[in-house]
Amino acid sequence: MDKLRITGGRALHGEVNISGAKNAALPELCAALLTSEPVTLTNVPRLRDVATMRQLLDHMGVQTQTHGERGGMTLHAADPINPEAPYELVKTMRASVLVLGPLLARFGRARVSLPGGCAIGSRPVDQHIKGMQAMGAEILVEHGYMVAQLAHGKKRLQGARIATDMVTVTGTENFLMAATLAEGETLLENAAQEPEIADLAEMLIAMGAKIEGHGTSRIHIQGVERLHGCTHQVVADRIEAGTFLCAVAATGGEVLLRHGRADHLDAVIDKLREAGAHIEAGQDDGGDFMRVRSSGRLKAQGFRTTEYPGFPTDMQAQFMALNCISHGTAKVTETIFENRFMHVNEMVRLGAKIQTDGKVAVVEGIEKLSGATVMATDLRASASLVIAGLVAEGETIVDRIYHLDRGYDQMEEKLRGIGANIERFK
Ligand code: EPU
């Protein structure tokens, strides 16, 4: 199993290219199931989750091909397609549930494994099922699978008003994709507003879908009979960019993030500025950029994770690493997932002072962390331990780094490129 060895204490300087967003690429790969014509994505990040999704699509009979340096991938879901997502693939990646909407919409049936438990919480898919049922699907759960088909006599899903009990990102994406080919109009209320959803909607519109209101909590979709191929560039990964912002804020230094979208990270950038980091954002010939500068020990910042445009749960652990070595005390509240503090005990092994009580963690900043062996437990927890390792005195070993590979495109190469002392070993 791969591990990372990090020798902390170096300030970071230089330039990093931000990759395409994992959480946009995954639904966009699934959107290729909506048409029998080829679909080309560019800026697809090189990640294990993307490889897993590709494997799942291959299993269904989708032809996939990568090309070029810029993360190009063409997907061709010509008939016949086997509309089944087996447990072996779904259990390694919850986002596999994103095939449910497209399969039902185009083929009228799907057999998708239930994803089961997950390190960061129980994460049920009841809302996905409820929404598809509202659109006229009949869904049985048997032998660990969701077995879905169109209601008797129906040839297509039916447009519907769907109001979920809570805001769900992949739920909204599933409904959005399903509704593009449904008969009539669908209204998604309480829809997630994440930039990845707006990006997916842009791709679907390029395929011929009729969508309005994406990026807000009310999305209207007028179903069409068929969609066609398109070329679409995956939006930049705001969480990767946010992770690098926190890393530089913690270590000190100055780094230019190429292709980072500051307008997708307002909540995180506001907190970093309040903490004392300097962040400048703009556009030049190379496109969007952000420049971050920090002199090291900043002021600890309290925050509460909420749905977009609030502070993202996917940045909670990384910002906590920064708080650990800041001046003052900060209260961090996690409201999205019930079990997303697994990094806390590992940070405590590095000397951090953190107390948790249910959804709340209170971090008392200290001057220095001290290197130790820690274990990555999920994707964002891994990233937070890498940041902690970059500022800890001496050597930190981060074990079970496969979690990091699921969602960060060449993170250690990128960190090395800006001066971090970090290497992978077995
Ligand atoms: N929920 C339900 N029932 C459902 C769906 C969701 O109870 O049917 C609950 C969840 O258990 C959770 C809350 O609703 O408590 C929100 O979950 P959501 O459905 O929004 O999460 P998700 O769509 O499964 C996506 C990202 C996550 C990110 C969350 C929240 C993808 C592929 N995954 O997950 O990303 O944390 O939204 O923003 O888009 C990551 O990248 O590290 C990651 C975990």
Short mmCIF file of C-alpha atoms and ligand atoms in Angstrom, two decimals:
data_model
loop_
_atom_site.label_atom_id
_atom_site.label_comp_id
_atom_site.label_asym_id
_atom_site.label_seq_id
_atom_site.Cartn_x
_atom_site.Cartn_y
_atom_site.Cartn_z
CA MET A 1 0.00 0.00 0.00
CA ASP A 2 1.45 3.39 -0.99
CA LYS A 3 2.41 5.90 1.66
CA LEU A 4 3.65 9.47 1.58
CA ARG A 5 6.72 10.72 3.41
CA ILE A 6 6.63 14.44 4.07
CA THR A 7 9.33 16.48 5.72
CA GLY A 8 7.61 19.60 6.97
CA GLY A 9 8.70 23.15 7.41
CA ARG A 10 9.17 24.43 3.86
CA ALA A 11 7.36 27.45 2.51
CA LEU A 12 5.72 26.86 -0.90
CA HIS A 13 6.58 28.97 -3.97
CA GLY A 14 5.71 28.67 -7.64
CA GLU A 15 2.82 27.73 -9.89
CA VAL A 16 0.25 24.91 -9.88
CA ASN A 17 -2.22 23.93 -12.59
CA ILE A 18 -5.64 23.12 -11.19
CA SER A 19 -7.22 20.06 -12.83
CA GLY A 20 -10.80 19.42 -13.90
CA ALA A 21 -13.29 18.77 -11.10
CA LYS A 22 -13.79 15.19 -9.96
CA ASN A 23 -17.37 15.92 -8.92
CA ALA A 24 -18.21 17.41 -12.31
CA ALA A 25 -16.37 14.79 -14.38
CA LEU A 26 -18.15 11.86 -12.68
CA PRO A 27 -21.74 12.90 -13.57
CA GLU A 28 -20.57 14.14 -16.98
CA LEU A 29 -19.12 10.71 -17.81
CA CYS A 30 -22.52 9.25 -16.90
CA ALA A 31 -24.31 11.82 -19.09
CA ALA A 32 -22.73 10.07 -22.09
CA LEU A 33 -25.29 7.29 -21.46
CA LEU A 34 -28.06 9.69 -22.53
CA THR A 35 -27.16 9.58 -26.23
CA SER A 36 -26.16 7.01 -28.84
CA GLU A 37 -23.77 9.59 -30.33
CA PRO A 38 -20.17 10.07 -29.17
CA VAL A 39 -19.55 12.63 -26.43
CA THR A 40 -16.13 14.20 -25.87
CA LEU A 41 -15.00 15.62 -22.55
CA THR A 42 -11.82 17.62 -22.11
CA ASN A 43 -9.97 18.51 -18.91
CA VAL A 44 -10.94 15.15 -17.35
CA PRO A 45 -8.75 14.74 -14.24
CA ARG A 46 -6.52 11.65 -13.90
CA LEU A 47 -8.03 10.06 -10.81
CA ARG A 48 -8.90 6.66 -9.50
CA ASP A 49 -12.62 7.58 -9.24
CA VAL A 50 -12.61 8.54 -12.92
CA ALA A 51 -10.93 5.21 -13.77
CA THR A 52 -13.57 3.39 -11.71
CA MET A 53 -16.39 5.21 -13.48
CA ARG A 54 -14.82 4.38 -16.82
CA GLN A 55 -14.60 0.73 -15.79
CA LEU A 56 -18.29 0.81 -14.85
CA LEU A 57 -19.24 2.37 -18.20
CA ASP A 58 -17.03 -0.18 -20.02
CA HIS A 59 -18.87 -2.93 -18.17
CA MET A 60 -22.14 -1.58 -19.56
CA GLY A 61 -20.79 -1.59 -23.10
CA VAL A 62 -19.85 2.09 -23.49
CA GLN A 63 -16.78 2.55 -25.69
CA THR A 64 -14.33 4.93 -24.05
CA GLN A 65 -11.12 6.34 -25.38
CA THR A 66 -8.67 8.84 -23.91
CA HIS A 67 -6.70 11.23 -26.07
CA GLY A 68 -4.24 14.07 -25.82
CA GLU A 69 -2.42 15.67 -22.96
CA ARG A 70 -5.37 17.80 -21.90
CA GLY A 71 -7.48 15.07 -20.34
CA GLY A 72 -9.56 14.30 -23.42
CA MET A 73 -11.98 11.38 -23.30
CA THR A 74 -14.56 10.27 -25.86
CA LEU A 75 -17.44 8.08 -24.76
CA HIS A 76 -19.78 6.31 -27.12
CA ALA A 77 -22.85 4.62 -25.64
CA ALA A 78 -24.16 3.00 -28.84
CA ASP A 79 -26.72 0.19 -28.48
CA PRO A 80 -26.70 -2.36 -26.99
CA ILE A 81 -26.00 -1.20 -23.43
CA ASN A 82 -26.25 -3.49 -20.42
CA PRO A 83 -27.99 -1.23 -17.85
CA GLU A 84 -26.43 -2.76 -14.77
CA ALA A 85 -24.04 -1.35 -12.14
CA PRO A 86 -22.65 -4.28 -10.14
CA TYR A 87 -21.82 -4.18 -6.42
CA GLU A 88 -18.09 -4.78 -7.01
CA LEU A 89 -17.79 -1.38 -8.72
CA VAL A 90 -20.44 0.57 -6.81
CA LYS A 91 -19.03 -0.37 -3.40
CA THR A 92 -15.74 1.36 -4.23
CA MET A 93 -17.41 4.57 -5.34
CA ARG A 94 -20.79 5.93 -4.31
CA ALA A 95 -20.95 8.22 -7.33
CA SER A 96 -21.78 5.09 -9.39
CA VAL A 97 -25.40 5.77 -8.40
CA LEU A 98 -25.24 8.55 -11.03
CA VAL A 99 -25.91 5.98 -13.77
CA LEU A 100 -29.45 5.42 -12.45
CA GLY A 101 -31.04 8.55 -13.97
CA PRO A 102 -29.45 8.29 -17.43
CA LEU A 103 -30.16 4.54 -17.73
CA LEU A 104 -33.82 4.93 -16.80
CA ALA A 105 -34.23 7.91 -19.08
CA ARG A 106 -32.75 6.31 -22.18
CA PHE A 107 -33.37 2.57 -21.73
CA GLY A 108 -36.37 2.55 -19.37
CA ARG A 109 -34.67 0.15 -16.97
CA ALA A 110 -31.67 -0.13 -14.68
CA ARG A 111 -30.23 -2.46 -12.09
CA VAL A 112 -27.90 -0.54 -9.80
CA SER A 113 -26.31 -1.85 -6.63
CA LEU A 114 -27.05 0.03 -3.40
CA PRO A 115 -23.85 1.77 -2.40
CA GLY A 116 -23.82 0.68 1.24
CA GLY A 117 -21.92 2.39 4.04
CA CYS A 118 -19.25 4.99 3.68
CA ALA A 119 -16.53 6.26 6.01
CA ILE A 120 -18.03 9.75 6.33
CA GLY A 121 -21.58 8.73 7.24
CA SER A 122 -24.45 6.42 6.34
CA ARG A 123 -25.27 8.32 3.09
CA PRO A 124 -28.52 6.70 1.97
CA VAL A 125 -29.96 7.03 -1.57
CA ASP A 126 -33.63 7.24 -0.53
CA GLN A 127 -34.02 10.65 -2.18
CA HIS A 128 -32.69 9.35 -5.51
CA ILE A 129 -35.30 6.59 -5.38
CA LYS A 130 -38.10 8.97 -4.35
CA GLY A 131 -37.31 11.33 -7.21
CA MET A 132 -37.20 8.61 -9.86
CA GLN A 133 -40.51 7.23 -8.54
CA ALA A 134 -42.03 10.71 -8.87
CA MET A 135 -40.98 10.55 -12.54
CA GLY A 136 -42.89 7.32 -13.01
CA ALA A 137 -40.24 4.68 -12.36
CA GLU A 138 -41.07 1.55 -10.41
CA ILE A 139 -38.19 0.70 -8.13
CA LEU A 140 -37.78 -2.43 -6.06
CA VAL A 141 -34.87 -3.03 -3.74
CA GLU A 142 -33.92 -6.69 -3.95
CA HIS A 143 -30.74 -8.62 -3.23
CA GLY A 144 -28.92 -5.35 -2.53
CA TYR A 145 -29.87 -3.83 -5.88
CA MET A 146 -32.24 -1.07 -6.97
CA VAL A 147 -34.19 -2.68 -9.78
CA ALA A 148 -35.91 0.06 -11.73
CA GLN A 149 -38.20 0.14 -14.73
CA LEU A 150 -40.82 2.37 -16.27
CA ALA A 151 -44.40 2.11 -15.00
CA HIS A 152 -46.53 -0.29 -17.05
CA GLY A 153 -47.44 1.06 -20.47
CA LYS A 154 -45.04 4.02 -20.31
CA LYS A 155 -42.32 4.49 -22.92
CA ARG A 156 -40.53 7.37 -21.20
CA LEU A 157 -40.07 8.84 -17.75
CA GLN A 158 -42.67 11.49 -16.96
CA GLY A 159 -41.86 15.09 -16.05
CA ALA A 160 -42.62 15.81 -12.39
CA ARG A 161 -42.15 18.26 -9.55
CA ILE A 162 -39.43 16.92 -7.27
CA ALA A 163 -38.75 18.46 -3.88
CA THR A 164 -36.17 16.52 -1.90
CA ASP A 165 -36.13 16.41 1.91
CA MET A 166 -32.60 17.81 1.94
CA VAL A 167 -30.31 19.33 -0.64
CA THR A 168 -28.51 16.49 -2.40
CA VAL A 169 -25.79 17.02 -4.99
CA THR A 170 -25.78 13.67 -6.79
CA GLY A 171 -29.56 13.43 -6.31
CA THR A 172 -30.03 16.73 -8.19
CA GLU A 173 -27.65 15.47 -10.90
CA ASN A 174 -29.54 12.20 -11.29
CA PHE A 175 -32.90 14.02 -11.63
CA LEU A 176 -31.44 16.58 -14.00
CA MET A 177 -30.08 13.91 -16.34
CA ALA A 178 -33.25 11.81 -16.13
CA ALA A 179 -35.52 14.79 -16.81
CA THR A 180 -33.75 15.76 -20.04
CA LEU A 181 -35.34 12.79 -21.83
CA ALA A 182 -38.61 12.65 -19.85
CA GLU A 183 -42.00 13.43 -21.35
CA GLY A 184 -43.05 16.94 -20.30
CA GLU A 185 -41.69 19.40 -17.79
CA THR A 186 -39.78 18.68 -14.60
CA LEU A 187 -39.33 21.16 -11.78
CA LEU A 188 -36.54 20.47 -9.28
CA GLU A 189 -37.14 22.37 -6.05
CA ASN A 190 -34.57 22.51 -3.26
CA ALA A 191 -32.00 21.67 -5.94
CA ALA A 192 -28.30 21.74 -5.12
CA GLN A 193 -26.54 24.85 -6.51
CA GLU A 194 -22.96 23.59 -6.66
CA PRO A 195 -20.90 24.78 -9.68
CA GLU A 196 -20.54 21.13 -10.74
CA ILE A 197 -24.32 20.98 -11.28
CA ALA A 198 -24.29 24.12 -13.39
CA ASP A 199 -21.42 22.62 -15.39
CA LEU A 200 -23.34 19.38 -15.94
CA ALA A 201 -26.37 21.41 -17.06
CA GLU A 202 -24.20 23.29 -19.57
CA MET A 203 -23.02 19.98 -20.99
CA LEU A 204 -26.60 18.67 -21.23
CA ILE A 205 -27.69 21.89 -22.97
CA ALA A 206 -24.85 21.37 -25.48
CA MET A 207 -26.37 17.90 -26.05
CA GLY A 208 -29.74 19.48 -26.89
CA ALA A 209 -31.40 19.51 -23.44
CA LYS A 210 -33.77 22.33 -22.43
CA ILE A 211 -32.78 23.49 -18.95
CA GLU A 212 -33.29 26.76 -17.08
CA GLY A 213 -32.41 27.85 -13.58
CA HIS A 214 -29.31 25.68 -13.08
CA GLY A 215 -27.07 27.17 -10.44
CA THR A 216 -30.20 28.12 -8.43
CA SER A 217 -32.41 26.03 -6.15
CA ARG A 218 -35.21 25.79 -8.77
CA ILE A 219 -34.34 24.07 -12.02
CA HIS A 220 -36.82 23.70 -14.91
CA ILE A 221 -36.25 20.99 -17.48
CA GLN A 222 -38.38 20.55 -20.58
CA GLY A 223 -37.88 16.97 -21.74
CA VAL A 224 -36.84 16.27 -25.34
CA GLU A 225 -37.08 13.05 -27.34
CA ARG A 226 -33.38 12.63 -27.93
CA LEU A 227 -30.02 14.15 -27.15
CA HIS A 228 -26.99 14.31 -29.40
CA GLY A 229 -23.22 14.25 -28.95
CA CYS A 230 -21.20 17.25 -27.79
CA THR A 231 -17.77 18.41 -26.70
CA HIS A 232 -17.54 19.81 -23.20
CA GLN A 233 -14.72 21.05 -20.99
CA VAL A 234 -14.91 19.93 -17.36
CA VAL A 235 -14.95 22.93 -14.97
CA ALA A 236 -11.91 23.48 -12.71
CA ASP A 237 -11.83 21.65 -9.40
CA ARG A 238 -12.70 24.20 -6.70
CA ILE A 239 -11.87 21.75 -3.93
CA GLU A 240 -8.42 21.01 -5.34
CA ALA A 241 -7.84 24.77 -5.63
CA GLY A 242 -9.13 25.31 -2.07
CA THR A 243 -6.82 22.57 -0.81
CA PHE A 244 -3.77 24.30 -2.33
CA LEU A 245 -4.94 27.66 -0.92
CA CYS A 246 -5.07 26.15 2.58
CA ALA A 247 -1.69 24.43 2.09
CA VAL A 248 0.04 27.69 1.16
CA ALA A 249 -1.81 29.62 3.87
CA ALA A 250 -0.46 27.10 6.39
CA THR A 251 3.14 26.75 5.17
CA GLY A 252 3.66 30.35 4.13
CA GLY A 253 4.96 31.34 0.69
CA GLU A 254 3.41 32.52 -2.56
CA VAL A 255 1.78 30.36 -5.21
CA LEU A 256 -0.10 31.05 -8.43
CA LEU A 257 -2.99 28.66 -9.10
CA ARG A 258 -3.64 28.48 -12.83
CA HIS A 259 -7.26 27.78 -13.89
CA GLY A 260 -8.56 28.12 -10.31
CA ARG A 261 -12.04 29.73 -10.19
CA ALA A 262 -12.16 32.12 -7.23
CA ASP A 263 -15.89 32.79 -7.84
CA HIS A 264 -16.56 29.13 -6.91
CA LEU A 265 -14.71 29.41 -3.61
CA ASP A 266 -16.03 32.62 -2.06
CA ALA A 267 -16.82 31.13 1.36
CA VAL A 268 -13.34 29.58 1.70
CA ILE A 269 -11.51 32.62 0.36
CA ASP A 270 -13.39 34.96 2.74
CA LYS A 271 -12.25 32.81 5.69
CA LEU A 272 -8.68 32.64 4.44
CA ARG A 273 -8.58 36.42 4.09
CA GLU A 274 -10.02 36.85 7.59
CA ALA A 275 -7.28 34.50 8.77
CA GLY A 276 -4.69 36.84 7.26
CA ALA A 277 -3.80 35.22 3.92
CA HIS A 278 -3.58 37.47 0.83
CA ILE A 279 -5.54 36.15 -2.13
CA GLU A 280 -5.80 37.87 -5.46
CA ALA A 281 -7.92 36.52 -8.31
CA GLY A 282 -8.35 37.43 -11.93
CA GLN A 283 -8.00 36.41 -15.54
CA ASP A 284 -5.09 36.77 -17.94
CA ASP A 285 -4.07 35.20 -21.27
CA GLY A 286 -3.81 31.82 -19.52
CA GLY A 287 -7.41 32.06 -18.21
CA ASP A 288 -8.56 32.21 -14.58
CA PHE A 289 -5.97 32.41 -11.85
CA MET A 290 -5.62 32.89 -8.12
CA ARG A 291 -2.52 34.03 -6.30
CA VAL A 292 -2.13 33.23 -2.61
CA ARG A 293 0.44 34.67 -0.25
CA SER A 294 0.91 33.95 3.41
CA SER A 295 3.55 34.66 6.01
CA GLY A 296 2.81 31.55 8.04
CA ARG A 297 0.92 31.47 11.37
CA LEU A 298 -2.51 33.02 10.75
CA LYS A 299 -5.61 33.62 12.92
CA ALA A 300 -7.84 30.55 13.56
CA GLN A 301 -11.29 30.84 11.94
CA GLY A 302 -14.57 29.27 12.99
CA PHE A 303 -16.97 28.07 10.28
CA ARG A 304 -19.99 25.91 9.64
CA THR A 305 -20.23 23.64 6.61
CA THR A 306 -23.37 24.08 4.52
CA GLU A 307 -24.51 23.51 0.97
CA TYR A 308 -23.14 25.75 -1.79
CA PRO A 309 -22.65 28.70 -1.70
CA GLY A 310 -21.82 28.07 1.99
CA PHE A 311 -18.57 26.67 3.31
CA PRO A 312 -18.07 23.26 1.60
CA THR A 313 -17.90 20.11 3.70
CA ASP A 314 -15.21 18.97 1.24
CA MET A 315 -12.93 21.76 2.59
CA GLN A 316 -13.63 21.26 6.30
CA ALA A 317 -10.68 18.95 7.06
CA GLN A 318 -8.12 20.98 5.10
CA PHE A 319 -9.13 24.24 6.82
CA MET A 320 -8.98 22.47 10.15
CA ALA A 321 -5.33 21.58 9.46
CA LEU A 322 -4.68 25.29 8.98
CA ASN A 323 -6.53 26.16 12.22
CA CYS A 324 -4.36 23.67 14.13
CA ILE A 325 -1.29 25.87 13.75
CA SER A 326 -2.99 29.28 13.83
CA HIS A 327 -3.29 31.80 16.65
CA GLY A 328 -6.44 31.51 18.76
CA THR A 329 -9.30 29.04 19.04
CA ALA A 330 -11.94 28.18 16.42
CA LYS A 331 -15.21 26.27 16.42
CA VAL A 332 -15.85 24.11 13.36
CA THR A 333 -19.35 22.72 12.81
CA GLU A 334 -20.00 19.96 10.27
CA THR A 335 -23.66 19.96 9.24
CA ILE A 336 -23.64 17.82 6.07
CA PHE A 337 -22.19 14.47 7.13
CA GLU A 338 -22.51 12.83 10.53
CA ASN A 339 -19.05 11.32 10.71
CA ARG A 340 -16.62 13.63 8.99
CA PHE A 341 -14.11 14.24 11.79
CA MET A 342 -11.98 11.13 11.31
CA HIS A 343 -8.94 13.28 10.61
CA VAL A 344 -9.17 14.76 14.11
CA ASN A 345 -7.61 11.82 15.94
CA GLU A 346 -4.83 11.67 13.37
CA MET A 347 -4.15 15.41 13.75
CA VAL A 348 -4.06 14.90 17.52
CA ARG A 349 -1.28 12.34 16.89
CA LEU A 350 0.64 15.21 15.30
CA GLY A 351 0.17 17.25 18.47
CA ALA A 352 -2.94 19.23 17.50
CA LYS A 353 -5.34 20.37 20.24
CA ILE A 354 -8.86 19.50 19.08
CA GLN A 355 -11.94 18.52 21.10
CA THR A 356 -14.99 17.13 19.33
CA ASP A 357 -18.55 16.89 20.56
CA GLY A 358 -20.96 15.52 17.96
CA LYS A 359 -21.00 17.89 14.99
CA VAL A 360 -18.65 20.40 16.62
CA ALA A 361 -14.87 20.46 16.83
CA VAL A 362 -13.04 23.11 18.82
CA VAL A 363 -9.50 23.69 17.62
CA GLU A 364 -6.99 25.48 19.79
CA GLY A 365 -4.15 26.65 17.59
CA ILE A 366 -0.63 25.75 18.69
CA GLU A 367 2.73 26.91 17.40
CA LYS A 368 3.95 23.68 15.86
CA LEU A 369 2.81 20.18 14.97
CA SER A 370 5.32 17.38 15.24
CA GLY A 371 5.71 14.73 12.54
CA ALA A 372 4.35 11.20 13.14
CA THR A 373 2.77 8.32 11.23
CA VAL A 374 -0.92 8.95 10.50
CA MET A 375 -3.56 7.16 8.52
CA ALA A 376 -5.74 8.55 5.75
CA THR A 377 -9.39 7.52 6.20
CA ASP A 378 -11.15 9.27 3.34
CA LEU A 379 -10.30 11.57 0.49
CA ARG A 380 -10.48 14.99 2.13
CA ALA A 381 -9.11 13.69 5.45
CA SER A 382 -6.05 12.52 3.49
CA ALA A 383 -5.56 15.97 1.98
CA SER A 384 -5.80 17.55 5.44
CA LEU A 385 -3.12 15.21 6.78
CA VAL A 386 -0.85 16.13 3.88
CA ILE A 387 -1.26 19.81 4.81
CA ALA A 388 -0.59 18.99 8.46
CA GLY A 389 2.53 17.07 7.39
CA LEU A 390 3.76 20.05 5.36
CA VAL A 391 3.78 22.22 8.48
CA ALA A 392 4.82 19.61 11.06
CA GLU A 393 8.33 19.55 12.40
CA GLY A 394 10.27 16.53 11.14
CA GLU A 395 8.90 13.61 9.16
CA THR A 396 5.25 12.67 8.71
CA ILE A 397 4.19 9.42 7.07
CA VAL A 398 0.66 9.37 5.66
CA ASP A 399 -0.49 5.78 5.26
CA ARG A 400 -3.33 4.48 3.01
CA ILE A 401 -2.79 7.17 0.44
CA TYR A 402 -5.07 5.40 -2.04
CA HIS A 403 -7.83 7.61 -0.64
CA LEU A 404 -5.94 10.65 -1.93
CA ASP A 405 -5.53 9.10 -5.39
CA ARG A 406 -9.31 8.77 -5.68
CA GLY A 407 -9.75 12.51 -5.97
CA TYR A 408 -6.50 14.47 -6.39
CA ASP A 409 -4.72 14.58 -9.73
CA GLN A 410 -0.98 14.12 -9.05
CA MET A 411 -1.06 15.92 -5.76
CA GLU A 412 2.43 15.04 -4.61
CA GLU A 413 3.99 15.96 -7.98
CA LYS A 414 2.19 19.30 -7.85
CA LEU A 415 3.34 19.90 -4.26
CA ARG A 416 6.91 18.93 -5.12
CA GLY A 417 6.76 21.39 -8.01
CA ILE A 418 6.20 24.24 -5.52
CA GLY A 419 8.94 23.15 -3.18
CA ALA A 420 7.40 20.61 -0.79
CA ASN A 421 9.57 17.77 0.45
CA ILE A 422 7.19 14.90 -0.26
CA GLU A 423 7.67 11.44 -1.76
CA ARG A 424 5.67 8.30 -2.30
CA PHE A 425 6.91 4.90 -1.18
CA LYS A 426 5.52 1.41 -0.55
N1 EPU B 1 -28.76 12.18 1.72
C1 EPU B 1 -29.78 11.34 2.12
N2 EPU B 1 -30.47 10.65 1.16
C2 EPU B 1 -30.18 10.74 -0.16
C3 EPU B 1 -29.12 11.59 -0.57
C4 EPU B 1 -28.44 12.32 0.40
O1 EPU B 1 -30.07 11.22 3.32
O2 EPU B 1 -30.84 10.07 -0.97
C5 EPU B 1 -28.00 12.95 2.74
C6 EPU B 1 -26.55 12.49 2.84
O3 EPU B 1 -26.43 11.35 3.68
C7 EPU B 1 -25.86 13.72 3.39
C8 EPU B 1 -26.65 14.86 2.72
O4 EPU B 1 -27.89 14.29 2.32
O5 EPU B 1 -26.00 13.80 4.76
C9 EPU B 1 -25.99 15.49 1.52
O6 EPU B 1 -25.51 14.48 0.65
P1 EPU B 1 -25.36 14.65 -0.93
O7 EPU B 1 -26.34 13.74 -1.59
O8 EPU B 1 -25.39 16.08 -1.29
O9 EPU B 1 -23.90 14.07 -1.15
P2 EPU B 1 -23.44 13.29 -2.42
O10 EPU B 1 -24.18 13.79 -3.60
O11 EPU B 1 -23.45 11.83 -2.16
C10 EPU B 1 -21.58 14.95 -3.18
C11 EPU B 1 -20.09 14.87 -3.45
C12 EPU B 1 -19.37 14.75 -2.12
C13 EPU B 1 -19.71 15.99 -1.27
C14 EPU B 1 -21.24 16.08 -1.10
C15 EPU B 1 -21.67 17.33 -0.34
C16 EPU B 1 -19.99 13.83 -5.61
C17 EPU B 1 -19.62 12.65 -6.43
N3 EPU B 1 -19.83 13.72 -4.30
O12 EPU B 1 -21.92 13.75 -2.52
O13 EPU B 1 -17.98 14.75 -2.41
O14 EPU B 1 -19.11 15.89 -0.01
O15 EPU B 1 -21.87 16.09 -2.38
O16 EPU B 1 -21.23 18.47 -0.98
O17 EPU B 1 -20.37 14.86 -6.15
C18 EPU B 1 -15.71 14.32 -2.03
O18 EPU B 1 -15.49 14.76 -3.17
O19 EPU B 1 -14.80 14.08 -1.19
C19 EPU B 1 -17.10 14.06 -1.63
C20 EPU B 1 -17.43 13.27 -0.60
#
